[in-house]
GROMACS .gro file of C-alpha atoms in nm:
model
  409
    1UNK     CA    1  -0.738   0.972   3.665
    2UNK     CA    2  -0.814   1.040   3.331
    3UNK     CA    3  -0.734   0.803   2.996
    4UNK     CA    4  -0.374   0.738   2.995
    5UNK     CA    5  -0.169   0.849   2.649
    6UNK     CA    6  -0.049   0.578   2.489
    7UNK     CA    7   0.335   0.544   2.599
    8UNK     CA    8   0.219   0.605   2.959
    9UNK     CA    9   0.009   0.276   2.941
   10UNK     CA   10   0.287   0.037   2.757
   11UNK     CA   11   0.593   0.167   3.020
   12UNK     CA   12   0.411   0.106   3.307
   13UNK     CA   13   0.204  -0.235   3.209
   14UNK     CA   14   0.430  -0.513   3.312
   15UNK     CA   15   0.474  -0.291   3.623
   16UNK     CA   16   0.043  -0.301   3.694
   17UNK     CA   17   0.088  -0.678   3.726
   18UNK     CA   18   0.223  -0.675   4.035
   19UNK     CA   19   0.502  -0.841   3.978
   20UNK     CA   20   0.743  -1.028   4.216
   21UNK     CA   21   1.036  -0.853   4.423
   22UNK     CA   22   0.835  -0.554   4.237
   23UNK     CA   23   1.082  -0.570   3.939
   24UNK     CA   24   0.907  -0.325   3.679
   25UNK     CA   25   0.997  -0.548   3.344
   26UNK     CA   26   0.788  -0.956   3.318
   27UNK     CA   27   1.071  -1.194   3.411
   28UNK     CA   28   1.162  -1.404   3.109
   29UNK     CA   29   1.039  -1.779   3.247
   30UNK     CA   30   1.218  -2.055   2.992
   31UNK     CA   31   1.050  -2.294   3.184
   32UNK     CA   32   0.847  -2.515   2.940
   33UNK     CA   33   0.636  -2.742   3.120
   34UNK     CA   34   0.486  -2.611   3.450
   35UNK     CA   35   0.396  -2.845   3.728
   36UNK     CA   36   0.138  -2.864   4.007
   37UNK     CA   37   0.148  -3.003   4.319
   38UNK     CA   38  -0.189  -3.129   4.294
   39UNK     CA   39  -0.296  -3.292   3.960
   40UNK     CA   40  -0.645  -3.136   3.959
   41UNK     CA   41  -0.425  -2.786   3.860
   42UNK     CA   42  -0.298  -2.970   3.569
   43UNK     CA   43  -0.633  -3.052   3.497
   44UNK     CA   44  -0.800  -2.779   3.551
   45UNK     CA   45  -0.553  -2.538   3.301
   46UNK     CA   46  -0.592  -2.850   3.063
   47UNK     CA   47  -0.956  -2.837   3.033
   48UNK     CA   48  -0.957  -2.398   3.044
   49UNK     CA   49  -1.206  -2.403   3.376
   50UNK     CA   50  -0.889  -2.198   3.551
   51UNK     CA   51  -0.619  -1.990   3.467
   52UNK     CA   52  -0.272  -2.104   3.450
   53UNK     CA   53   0.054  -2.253   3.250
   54UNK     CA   54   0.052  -2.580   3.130
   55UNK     CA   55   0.291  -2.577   2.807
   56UNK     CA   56   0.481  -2.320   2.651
   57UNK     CA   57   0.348  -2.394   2.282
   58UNK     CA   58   0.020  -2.214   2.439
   59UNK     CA   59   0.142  -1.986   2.712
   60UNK     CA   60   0.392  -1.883   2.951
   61UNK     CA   61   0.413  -1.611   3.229
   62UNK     CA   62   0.606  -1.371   3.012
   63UNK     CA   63   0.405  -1.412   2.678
   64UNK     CA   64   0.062  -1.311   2.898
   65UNK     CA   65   0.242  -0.998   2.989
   66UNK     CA   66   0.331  -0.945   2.580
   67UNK     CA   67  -0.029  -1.037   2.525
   68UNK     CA   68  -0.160  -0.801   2.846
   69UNK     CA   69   0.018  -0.484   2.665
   70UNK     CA   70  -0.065  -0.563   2.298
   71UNK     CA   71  -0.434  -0.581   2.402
   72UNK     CA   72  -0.439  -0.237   2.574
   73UNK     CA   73  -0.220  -0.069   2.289
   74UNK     CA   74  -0.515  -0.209   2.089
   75UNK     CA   75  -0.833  -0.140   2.272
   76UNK     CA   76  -0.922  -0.516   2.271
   77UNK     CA   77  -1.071  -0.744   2.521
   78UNK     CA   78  -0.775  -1.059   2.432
   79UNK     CA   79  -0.445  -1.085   2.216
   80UNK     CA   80  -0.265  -1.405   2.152
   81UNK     CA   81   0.123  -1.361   2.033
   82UNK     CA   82   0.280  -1.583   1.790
   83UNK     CA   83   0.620  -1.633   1.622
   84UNK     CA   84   0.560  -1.416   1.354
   85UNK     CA   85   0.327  -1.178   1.160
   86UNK     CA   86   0.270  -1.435   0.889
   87UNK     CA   87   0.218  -1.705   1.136
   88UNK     CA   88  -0.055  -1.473   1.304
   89UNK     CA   89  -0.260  -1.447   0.950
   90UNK     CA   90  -0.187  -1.814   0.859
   91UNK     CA   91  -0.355  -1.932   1.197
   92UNK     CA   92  -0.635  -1.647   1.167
   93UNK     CA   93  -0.724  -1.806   0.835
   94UNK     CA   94  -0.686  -2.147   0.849
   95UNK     CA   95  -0.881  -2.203   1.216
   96UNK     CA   96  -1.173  -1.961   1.094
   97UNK     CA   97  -1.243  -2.054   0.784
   98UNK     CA   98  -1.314  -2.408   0.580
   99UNK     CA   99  -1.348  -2.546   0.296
  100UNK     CA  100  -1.645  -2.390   0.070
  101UNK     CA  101  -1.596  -2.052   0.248
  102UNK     CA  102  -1.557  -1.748   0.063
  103UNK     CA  103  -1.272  -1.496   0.162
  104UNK     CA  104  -1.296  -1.110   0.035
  105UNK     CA  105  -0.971  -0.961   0.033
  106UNK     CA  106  -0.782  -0.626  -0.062
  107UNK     CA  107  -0.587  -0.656  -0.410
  108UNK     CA  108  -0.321  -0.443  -0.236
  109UNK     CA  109  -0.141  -0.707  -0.005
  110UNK     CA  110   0.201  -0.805   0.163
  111UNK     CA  111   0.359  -1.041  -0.134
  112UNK     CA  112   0.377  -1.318   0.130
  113UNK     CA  113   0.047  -1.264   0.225
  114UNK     CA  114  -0.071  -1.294  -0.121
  115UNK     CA  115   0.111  -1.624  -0.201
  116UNK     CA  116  -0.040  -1.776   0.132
  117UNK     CA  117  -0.383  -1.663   0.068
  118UNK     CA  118  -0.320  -1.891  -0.325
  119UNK     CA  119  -0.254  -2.203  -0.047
  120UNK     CA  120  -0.591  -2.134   0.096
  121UNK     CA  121  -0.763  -2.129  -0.220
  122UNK     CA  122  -0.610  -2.529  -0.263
  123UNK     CA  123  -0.778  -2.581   0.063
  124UNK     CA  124  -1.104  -2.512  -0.111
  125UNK     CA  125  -1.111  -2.126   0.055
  126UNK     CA  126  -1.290  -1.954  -0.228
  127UNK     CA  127  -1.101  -1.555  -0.247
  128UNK     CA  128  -1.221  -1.266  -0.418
  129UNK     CA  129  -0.967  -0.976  -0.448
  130UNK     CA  130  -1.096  -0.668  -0.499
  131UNK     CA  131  -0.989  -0.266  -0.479
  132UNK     CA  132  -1.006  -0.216  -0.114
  133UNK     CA  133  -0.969   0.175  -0.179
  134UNK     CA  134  -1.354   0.120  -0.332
  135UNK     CA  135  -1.643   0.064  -0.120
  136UNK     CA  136  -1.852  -0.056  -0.441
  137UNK     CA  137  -1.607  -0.329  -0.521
  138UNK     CA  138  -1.598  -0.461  -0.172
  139UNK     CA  139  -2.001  -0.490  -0.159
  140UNK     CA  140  -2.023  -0.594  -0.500
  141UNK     CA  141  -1.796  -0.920  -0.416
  142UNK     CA  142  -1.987  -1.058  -0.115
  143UNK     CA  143  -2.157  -1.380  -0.177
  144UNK     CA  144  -2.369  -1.659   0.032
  145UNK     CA  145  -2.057  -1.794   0.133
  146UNK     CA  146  -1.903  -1.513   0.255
  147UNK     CA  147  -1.745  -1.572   0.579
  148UNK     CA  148  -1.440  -1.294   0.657
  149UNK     CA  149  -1.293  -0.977   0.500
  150UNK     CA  150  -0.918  -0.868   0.485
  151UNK     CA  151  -0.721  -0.586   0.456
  152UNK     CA  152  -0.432  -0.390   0.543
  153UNK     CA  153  -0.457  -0.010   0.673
  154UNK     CA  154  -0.184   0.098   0.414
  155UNK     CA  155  -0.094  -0.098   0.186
  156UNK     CA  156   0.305  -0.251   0.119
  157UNK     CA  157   0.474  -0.102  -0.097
  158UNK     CA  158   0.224   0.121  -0.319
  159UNK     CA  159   0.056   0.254   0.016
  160UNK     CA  160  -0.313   0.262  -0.103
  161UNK     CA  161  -0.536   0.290   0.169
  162UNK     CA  162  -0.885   0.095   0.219
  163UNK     CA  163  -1.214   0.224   0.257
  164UNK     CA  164  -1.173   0.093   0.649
  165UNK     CA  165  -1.461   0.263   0.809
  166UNK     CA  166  -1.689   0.201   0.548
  167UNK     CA  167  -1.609  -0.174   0.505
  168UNK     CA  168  -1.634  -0.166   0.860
  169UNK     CA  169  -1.972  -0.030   0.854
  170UNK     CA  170  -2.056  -0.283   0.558
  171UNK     CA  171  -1.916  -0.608   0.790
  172UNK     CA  172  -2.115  -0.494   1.075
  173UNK     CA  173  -2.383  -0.506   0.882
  174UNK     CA  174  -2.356  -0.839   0.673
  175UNK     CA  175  -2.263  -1.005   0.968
  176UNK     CA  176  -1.866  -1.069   0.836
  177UNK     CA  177  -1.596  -1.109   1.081
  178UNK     CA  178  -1.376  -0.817   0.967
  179UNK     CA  179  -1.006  -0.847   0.995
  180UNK     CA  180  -0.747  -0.558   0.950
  181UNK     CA  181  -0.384  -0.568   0.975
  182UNK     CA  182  -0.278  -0.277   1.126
  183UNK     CA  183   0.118  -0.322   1.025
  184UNK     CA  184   0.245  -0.053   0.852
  185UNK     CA  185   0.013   0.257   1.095
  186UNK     CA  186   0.053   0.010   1.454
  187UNK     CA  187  -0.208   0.092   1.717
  188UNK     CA  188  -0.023   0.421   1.787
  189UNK     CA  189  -0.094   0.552   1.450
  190UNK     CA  190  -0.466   0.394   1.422
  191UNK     CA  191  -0.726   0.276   1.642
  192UNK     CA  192  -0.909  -0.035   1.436
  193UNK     CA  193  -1.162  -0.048   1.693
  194UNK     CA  194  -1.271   0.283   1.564
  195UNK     CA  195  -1.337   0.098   1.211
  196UNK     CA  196  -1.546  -0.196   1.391
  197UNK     CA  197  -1.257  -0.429   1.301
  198UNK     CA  198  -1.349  -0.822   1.467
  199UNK     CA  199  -0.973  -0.878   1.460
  200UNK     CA  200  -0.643  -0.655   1.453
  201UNK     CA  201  -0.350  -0.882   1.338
  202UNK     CA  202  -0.039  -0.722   1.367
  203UNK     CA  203   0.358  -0.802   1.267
  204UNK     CA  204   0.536  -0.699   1.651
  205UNK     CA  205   0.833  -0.744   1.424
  206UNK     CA  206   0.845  -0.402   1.283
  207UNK     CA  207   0.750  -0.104   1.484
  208UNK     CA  208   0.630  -0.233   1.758
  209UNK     CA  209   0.923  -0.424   1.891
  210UNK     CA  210   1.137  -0.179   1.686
  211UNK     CA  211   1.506  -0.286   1.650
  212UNK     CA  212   1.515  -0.516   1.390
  213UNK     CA  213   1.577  -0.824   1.665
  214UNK     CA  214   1.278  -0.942   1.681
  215UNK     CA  215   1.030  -1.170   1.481
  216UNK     CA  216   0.655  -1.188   1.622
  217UNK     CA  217   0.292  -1.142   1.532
  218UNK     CA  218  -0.024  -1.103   1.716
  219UNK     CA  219  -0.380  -1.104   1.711
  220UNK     CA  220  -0.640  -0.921   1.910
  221UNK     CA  221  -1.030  -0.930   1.931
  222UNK     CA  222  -1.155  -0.617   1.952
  223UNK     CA  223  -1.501  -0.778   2.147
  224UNK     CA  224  -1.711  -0.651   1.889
  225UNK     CA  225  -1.848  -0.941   1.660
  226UNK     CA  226  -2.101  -1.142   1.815
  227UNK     CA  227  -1.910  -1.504   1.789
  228UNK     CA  228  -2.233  -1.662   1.877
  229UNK     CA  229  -2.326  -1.592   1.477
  230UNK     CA  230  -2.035  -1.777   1.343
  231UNK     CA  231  -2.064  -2.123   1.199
  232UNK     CA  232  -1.711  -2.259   1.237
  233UNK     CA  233  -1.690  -2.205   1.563
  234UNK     CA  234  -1.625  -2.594   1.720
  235UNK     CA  235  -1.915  -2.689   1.917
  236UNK     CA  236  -1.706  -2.805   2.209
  237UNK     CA  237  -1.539  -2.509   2.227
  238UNK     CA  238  -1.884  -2.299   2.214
  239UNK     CA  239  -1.839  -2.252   2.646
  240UNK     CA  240  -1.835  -2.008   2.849
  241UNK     CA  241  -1.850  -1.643   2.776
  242UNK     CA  242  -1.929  -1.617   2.353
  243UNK     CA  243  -1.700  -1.288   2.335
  244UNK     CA  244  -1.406  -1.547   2.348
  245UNK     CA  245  -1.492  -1.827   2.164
  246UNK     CA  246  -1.317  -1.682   1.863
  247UNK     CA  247  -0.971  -1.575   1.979
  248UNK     CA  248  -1.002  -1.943   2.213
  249UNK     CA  249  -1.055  -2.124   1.890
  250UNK     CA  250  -0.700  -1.919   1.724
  251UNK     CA  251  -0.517  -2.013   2.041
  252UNK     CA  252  -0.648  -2.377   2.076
  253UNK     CA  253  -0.609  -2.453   1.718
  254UNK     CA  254  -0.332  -2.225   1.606
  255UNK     CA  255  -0.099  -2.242   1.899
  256UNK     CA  256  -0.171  -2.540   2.053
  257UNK     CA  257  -0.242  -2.783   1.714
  258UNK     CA  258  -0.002  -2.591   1.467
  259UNK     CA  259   0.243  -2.498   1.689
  260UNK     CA  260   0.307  -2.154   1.611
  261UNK     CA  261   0.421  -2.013   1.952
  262UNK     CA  262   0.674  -1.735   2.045
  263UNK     CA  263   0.952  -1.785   2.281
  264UNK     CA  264   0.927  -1.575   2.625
  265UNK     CA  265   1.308  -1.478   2.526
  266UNK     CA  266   1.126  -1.318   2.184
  267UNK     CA  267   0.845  -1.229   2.366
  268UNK     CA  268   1.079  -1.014   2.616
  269UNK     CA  269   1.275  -0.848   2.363
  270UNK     CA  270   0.937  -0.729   2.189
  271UNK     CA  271   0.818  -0.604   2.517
  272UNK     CA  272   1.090  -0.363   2.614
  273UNK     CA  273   1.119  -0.216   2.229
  274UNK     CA  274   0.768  -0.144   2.251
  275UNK     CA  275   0.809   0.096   2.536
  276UNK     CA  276   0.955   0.336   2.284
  277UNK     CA  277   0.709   0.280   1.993
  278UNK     CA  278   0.552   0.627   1.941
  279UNK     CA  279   0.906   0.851   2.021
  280UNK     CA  280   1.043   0.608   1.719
  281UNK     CA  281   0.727   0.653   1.505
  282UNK     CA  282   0.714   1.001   1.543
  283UNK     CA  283   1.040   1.061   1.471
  284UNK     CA  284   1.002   0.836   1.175
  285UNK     CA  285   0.701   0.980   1.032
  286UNK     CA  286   0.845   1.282   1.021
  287UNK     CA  287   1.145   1.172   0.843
  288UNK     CA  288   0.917   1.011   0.615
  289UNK     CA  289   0.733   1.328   0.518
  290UNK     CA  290   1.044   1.589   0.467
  291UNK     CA  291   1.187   1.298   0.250
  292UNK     CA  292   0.867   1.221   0.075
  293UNK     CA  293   0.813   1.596  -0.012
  294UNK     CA  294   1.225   1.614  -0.092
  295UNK     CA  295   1.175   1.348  -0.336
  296UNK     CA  296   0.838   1.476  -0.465
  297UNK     CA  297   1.036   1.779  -0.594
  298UNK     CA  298   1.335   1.603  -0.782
  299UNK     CA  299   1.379   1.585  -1.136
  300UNK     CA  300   1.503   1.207  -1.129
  301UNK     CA  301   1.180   1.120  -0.927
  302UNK     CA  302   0.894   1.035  -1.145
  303UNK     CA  303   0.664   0.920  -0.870
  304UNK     CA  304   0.599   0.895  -0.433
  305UNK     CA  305   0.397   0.720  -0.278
  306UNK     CA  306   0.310   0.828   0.017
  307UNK     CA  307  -0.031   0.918   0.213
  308UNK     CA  308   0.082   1.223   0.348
  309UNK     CA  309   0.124   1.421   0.007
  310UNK     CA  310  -0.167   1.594  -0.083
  311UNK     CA  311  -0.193   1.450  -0.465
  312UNK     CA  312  -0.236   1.087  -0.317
  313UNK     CA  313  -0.513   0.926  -0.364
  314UNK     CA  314  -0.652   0.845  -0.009
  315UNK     CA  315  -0.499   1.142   0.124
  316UNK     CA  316  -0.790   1.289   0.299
  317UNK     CA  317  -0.886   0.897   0.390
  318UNK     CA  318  -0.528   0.913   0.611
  319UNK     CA  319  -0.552   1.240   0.740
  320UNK     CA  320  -0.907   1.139   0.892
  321UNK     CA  321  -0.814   0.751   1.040
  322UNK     CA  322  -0.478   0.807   1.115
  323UNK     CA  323  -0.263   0.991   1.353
  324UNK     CA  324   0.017   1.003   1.102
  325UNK     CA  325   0.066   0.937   0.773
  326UNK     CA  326   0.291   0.632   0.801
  327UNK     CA  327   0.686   0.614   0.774
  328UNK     CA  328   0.728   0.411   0.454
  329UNK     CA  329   0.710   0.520   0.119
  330UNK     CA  330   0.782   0.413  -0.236
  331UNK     CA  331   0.895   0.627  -0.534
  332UNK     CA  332   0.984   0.559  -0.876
  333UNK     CA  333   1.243   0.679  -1.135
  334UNK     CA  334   1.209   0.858  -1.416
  335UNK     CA  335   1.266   0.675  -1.775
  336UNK     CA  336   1.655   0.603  -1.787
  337UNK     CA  337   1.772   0.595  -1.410
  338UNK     CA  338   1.845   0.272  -1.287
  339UNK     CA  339   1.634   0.233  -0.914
  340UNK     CA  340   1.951  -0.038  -0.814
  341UNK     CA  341   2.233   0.184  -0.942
  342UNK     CA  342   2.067   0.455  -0.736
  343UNK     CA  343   2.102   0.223  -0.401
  344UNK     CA  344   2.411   0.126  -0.443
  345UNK     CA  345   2.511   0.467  -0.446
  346UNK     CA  346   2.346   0.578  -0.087
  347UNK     CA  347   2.586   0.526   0.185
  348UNK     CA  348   2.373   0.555   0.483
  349UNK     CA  349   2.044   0.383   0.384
  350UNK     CA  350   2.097   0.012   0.410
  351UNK     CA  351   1.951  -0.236   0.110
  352UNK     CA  352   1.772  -0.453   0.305
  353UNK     CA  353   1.449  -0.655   0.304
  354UNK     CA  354   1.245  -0.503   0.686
  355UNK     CA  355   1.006  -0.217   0.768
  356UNK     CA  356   1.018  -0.042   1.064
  357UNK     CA  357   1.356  -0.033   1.169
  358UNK     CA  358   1.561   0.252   1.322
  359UNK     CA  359   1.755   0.248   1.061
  360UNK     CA  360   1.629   0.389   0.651
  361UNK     CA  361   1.650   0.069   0.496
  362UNK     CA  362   1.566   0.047   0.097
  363UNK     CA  363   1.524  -0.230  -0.191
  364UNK     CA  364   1.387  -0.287  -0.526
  365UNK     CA  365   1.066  -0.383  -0.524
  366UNK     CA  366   0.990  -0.610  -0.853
  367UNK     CA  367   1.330  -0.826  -0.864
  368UNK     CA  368   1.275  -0.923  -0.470
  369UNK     CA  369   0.974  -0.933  -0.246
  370UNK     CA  370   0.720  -0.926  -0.533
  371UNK     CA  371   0.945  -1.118  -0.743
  372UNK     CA  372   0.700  -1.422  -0.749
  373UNK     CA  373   0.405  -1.236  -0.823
  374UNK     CA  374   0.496  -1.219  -1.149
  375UNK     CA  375   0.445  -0.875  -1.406
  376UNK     CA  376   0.053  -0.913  -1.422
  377UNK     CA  377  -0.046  -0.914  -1.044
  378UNK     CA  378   0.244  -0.634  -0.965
  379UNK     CA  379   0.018  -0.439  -1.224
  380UNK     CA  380  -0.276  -0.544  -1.067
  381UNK     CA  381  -0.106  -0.390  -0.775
  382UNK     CA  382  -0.012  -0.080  -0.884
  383UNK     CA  383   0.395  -0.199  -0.855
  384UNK     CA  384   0.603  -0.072  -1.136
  385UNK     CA  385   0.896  -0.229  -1.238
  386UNK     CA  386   1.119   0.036  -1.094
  387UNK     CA  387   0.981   0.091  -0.774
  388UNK     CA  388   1.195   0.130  -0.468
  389UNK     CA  389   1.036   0.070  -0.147
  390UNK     CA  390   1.204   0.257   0.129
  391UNK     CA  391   1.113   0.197   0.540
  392UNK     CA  392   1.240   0.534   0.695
  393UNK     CA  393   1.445   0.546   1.022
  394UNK     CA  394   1.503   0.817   1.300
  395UNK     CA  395   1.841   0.918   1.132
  396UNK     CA  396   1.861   1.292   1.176
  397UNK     CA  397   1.667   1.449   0.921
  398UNK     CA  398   1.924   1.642   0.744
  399UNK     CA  399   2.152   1.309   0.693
  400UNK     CA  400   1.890   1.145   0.514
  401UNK     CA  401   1.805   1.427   0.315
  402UNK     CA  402   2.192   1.451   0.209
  403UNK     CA  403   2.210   1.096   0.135
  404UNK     CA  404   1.913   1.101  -0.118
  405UNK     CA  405   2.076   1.440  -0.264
  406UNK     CA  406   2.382   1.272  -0.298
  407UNK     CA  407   2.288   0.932  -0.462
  408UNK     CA  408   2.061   1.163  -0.716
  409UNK     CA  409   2.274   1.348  -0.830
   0.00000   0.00000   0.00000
């Protein structure tokens, strides 16, 4: 048979597995210890020389079928799943890296993100953030030191776009582990492996589990950076085949030392929404796109944001990597309109603080989730003061439209 498409693989993975009484969803096991009737099992799963389920902090039967379909949506050789997308970086970072390693990352970074990464820097992580959108920048920033590179594909909320295949191509070279959150495009939208990303760390909680119900993260090795190069790899956990030592060192350190595990119930929930990932992102792209041109066009608008207009600045970068062009965007108002006097008047999008929901959901940018950034580093950012950051749903089309139109006028 030839390669599956890309919903075909995710409705039918659980089902591969063989599972018992051939029910077609993983079973949700609470269970969390697991015992054996002979303590050389225990043993055995202790020490990683066989397969199995010890403790639910590091694994359970459900969260290795989450893991199973997270790796094939992202053509990697392992995923681990943990409780959130934040937890997923935090862990990345913090088993990885050490003190008097140097960190280059994009300027154009998930607020949260970019307050964690200032904890890192008190751990004696040196950062360097520079304009991902620039391959010049990015080379000009490496040092000695240099250990790992980050960025996101698009960028929250301004939606610049890195130079991903050509850092990739500059990572490969140097020898940097290269680590791309694919977020806001999701494995259906773009294929990091294509980019030579070492890691793909993505937040399940937005389109991939879908529904708003649902907080989780994950991180996949993409099998190729050679782990055997790698200084902070733990020499006993240097064993076994080298294409793992990195993702075994995030799960040994990360899940089992800081703790930051899903629950199977999550893990579940996350499963069955993402059965229904690209009919939602289609839909939503398309929203995004009608609505992006809509506001584009109106007099109150002074500004979008969004990849898949032609005046963007990576537009051509987008229409190359990706299979879409995303289904957020920003915009801003023109001098004199008032971005929260405008939300309060829409009566189907919802203010809220989430992306990738079914439902449009909206919110000003400055006074909330870059609110701690402070005025020079939104700048720095390319955040005005008036930006509205909107994550589009699969409303019909012509609903949203009216909404807009009505809240503008």
């Amino acid at each position: 048979m030839s390669e599956q498409g890309f919903t075909t693989k995710i409705v039918h993975s659980d089902h591969l597995l063989e599972l018992e009484y051939g029910a077609i969803h993983a079973p949700i096991h609470n269970s969390v210890p697991y015992g054996f009737a002979d303590v050389q099992g225990l043993i055995d799963v202790f020490q990683g020389t066989k397969p199995g389920h010890a403790y639910a902090r590091s694994s359970t039967p459900t969260i290795d079928a989450l893991q199973h379909k997270i790796k094939q949506m992202d053509n990697g050789i392992a995923t681990l799943v943990f409780s959130c997308g934040m937890s997923a970086i935090v862990t990345t970072f913090l088993t990885l890296l050490k003190n008097g390693d140097h960190l280059i990352c994009s300027h154009y970074l998930f607020g949260n993100t970019r307050s964690m990464i200032g904890t890192l820097e008190g751990y004696g992580i040196e950062v360097t953030f520079v304009d991902s959108t620039d391959i010049e920048q990015v080379k000009a920033a490496q040092q000695p030191n240099t250990r790992m590179l980050f960025v996101e594909t698009i960028a929250n909320p301004a939606t610049q776009i890195s130079a991903l295949d050509e850092i990739g191509d500059f990572c490969e070279a140097q020898g940097l582990v290269y680590v791309v959150d694919n977020t806001l495009t999701s494995s259906y939208l773009f294929d990091a492996v294509k980019v030579k990303a070492s890691l793909i760390i993505t937040s399940l909680s937005k389109y991939v589990a879908g529904h708003g119900n649902a907080l989780g993260g994950s991180v996949t090795d993409t099998g190729l950076f050679d782990w055997q190069t790698y200084p902070n790899i733990f020499e006993a956990y240097r064993t076994g085949d080298s294409k793992m030592w990195g993702i075994g060192q995030i799960k040994k350190k990360g899940l089992r030392d800081m703790g930051a595990c899903i629950s199977s119930q999550t893990a579940h929930l996350i499963s069955v929404g993402s059965e229904t990932m690209e009919l939602r992102m289609q839909r939503q792209c398309e929203n995004a796109g009608i609505l992006a041109e809509f506001l584009a066009q109106h007099p109150k608008v002074a500004k979008v944001y969004y990849p898949g207009l032609k005046d963007h600045p990576q537009h051509q970068t987008a229409k190359r990597l990706f299979k879409d062009f995303g289904a957020m965007l920003s915009f801003d108002l023109i001098a004199g309109e008032d971005c929260c006097e405008l939300l309060n008047k829409l009566k189907l999008v919802i203010s809220a603080t989430h992306l990738g929901d079914n439902r449009t959901l909206a919110l000003p940018v400055a006074p909330t989730i870059y609110h701690e950034m402070g005025l020079a580093t939104r700048q720095e950012m390319g955040i005005s003061e008036a930006m509205v950051r909107c994550s589009i749903g699969i409303e019909n089309t012509a609903d949203l439209i009216a909404d807009f139109e009505q809240a503008l006028a």
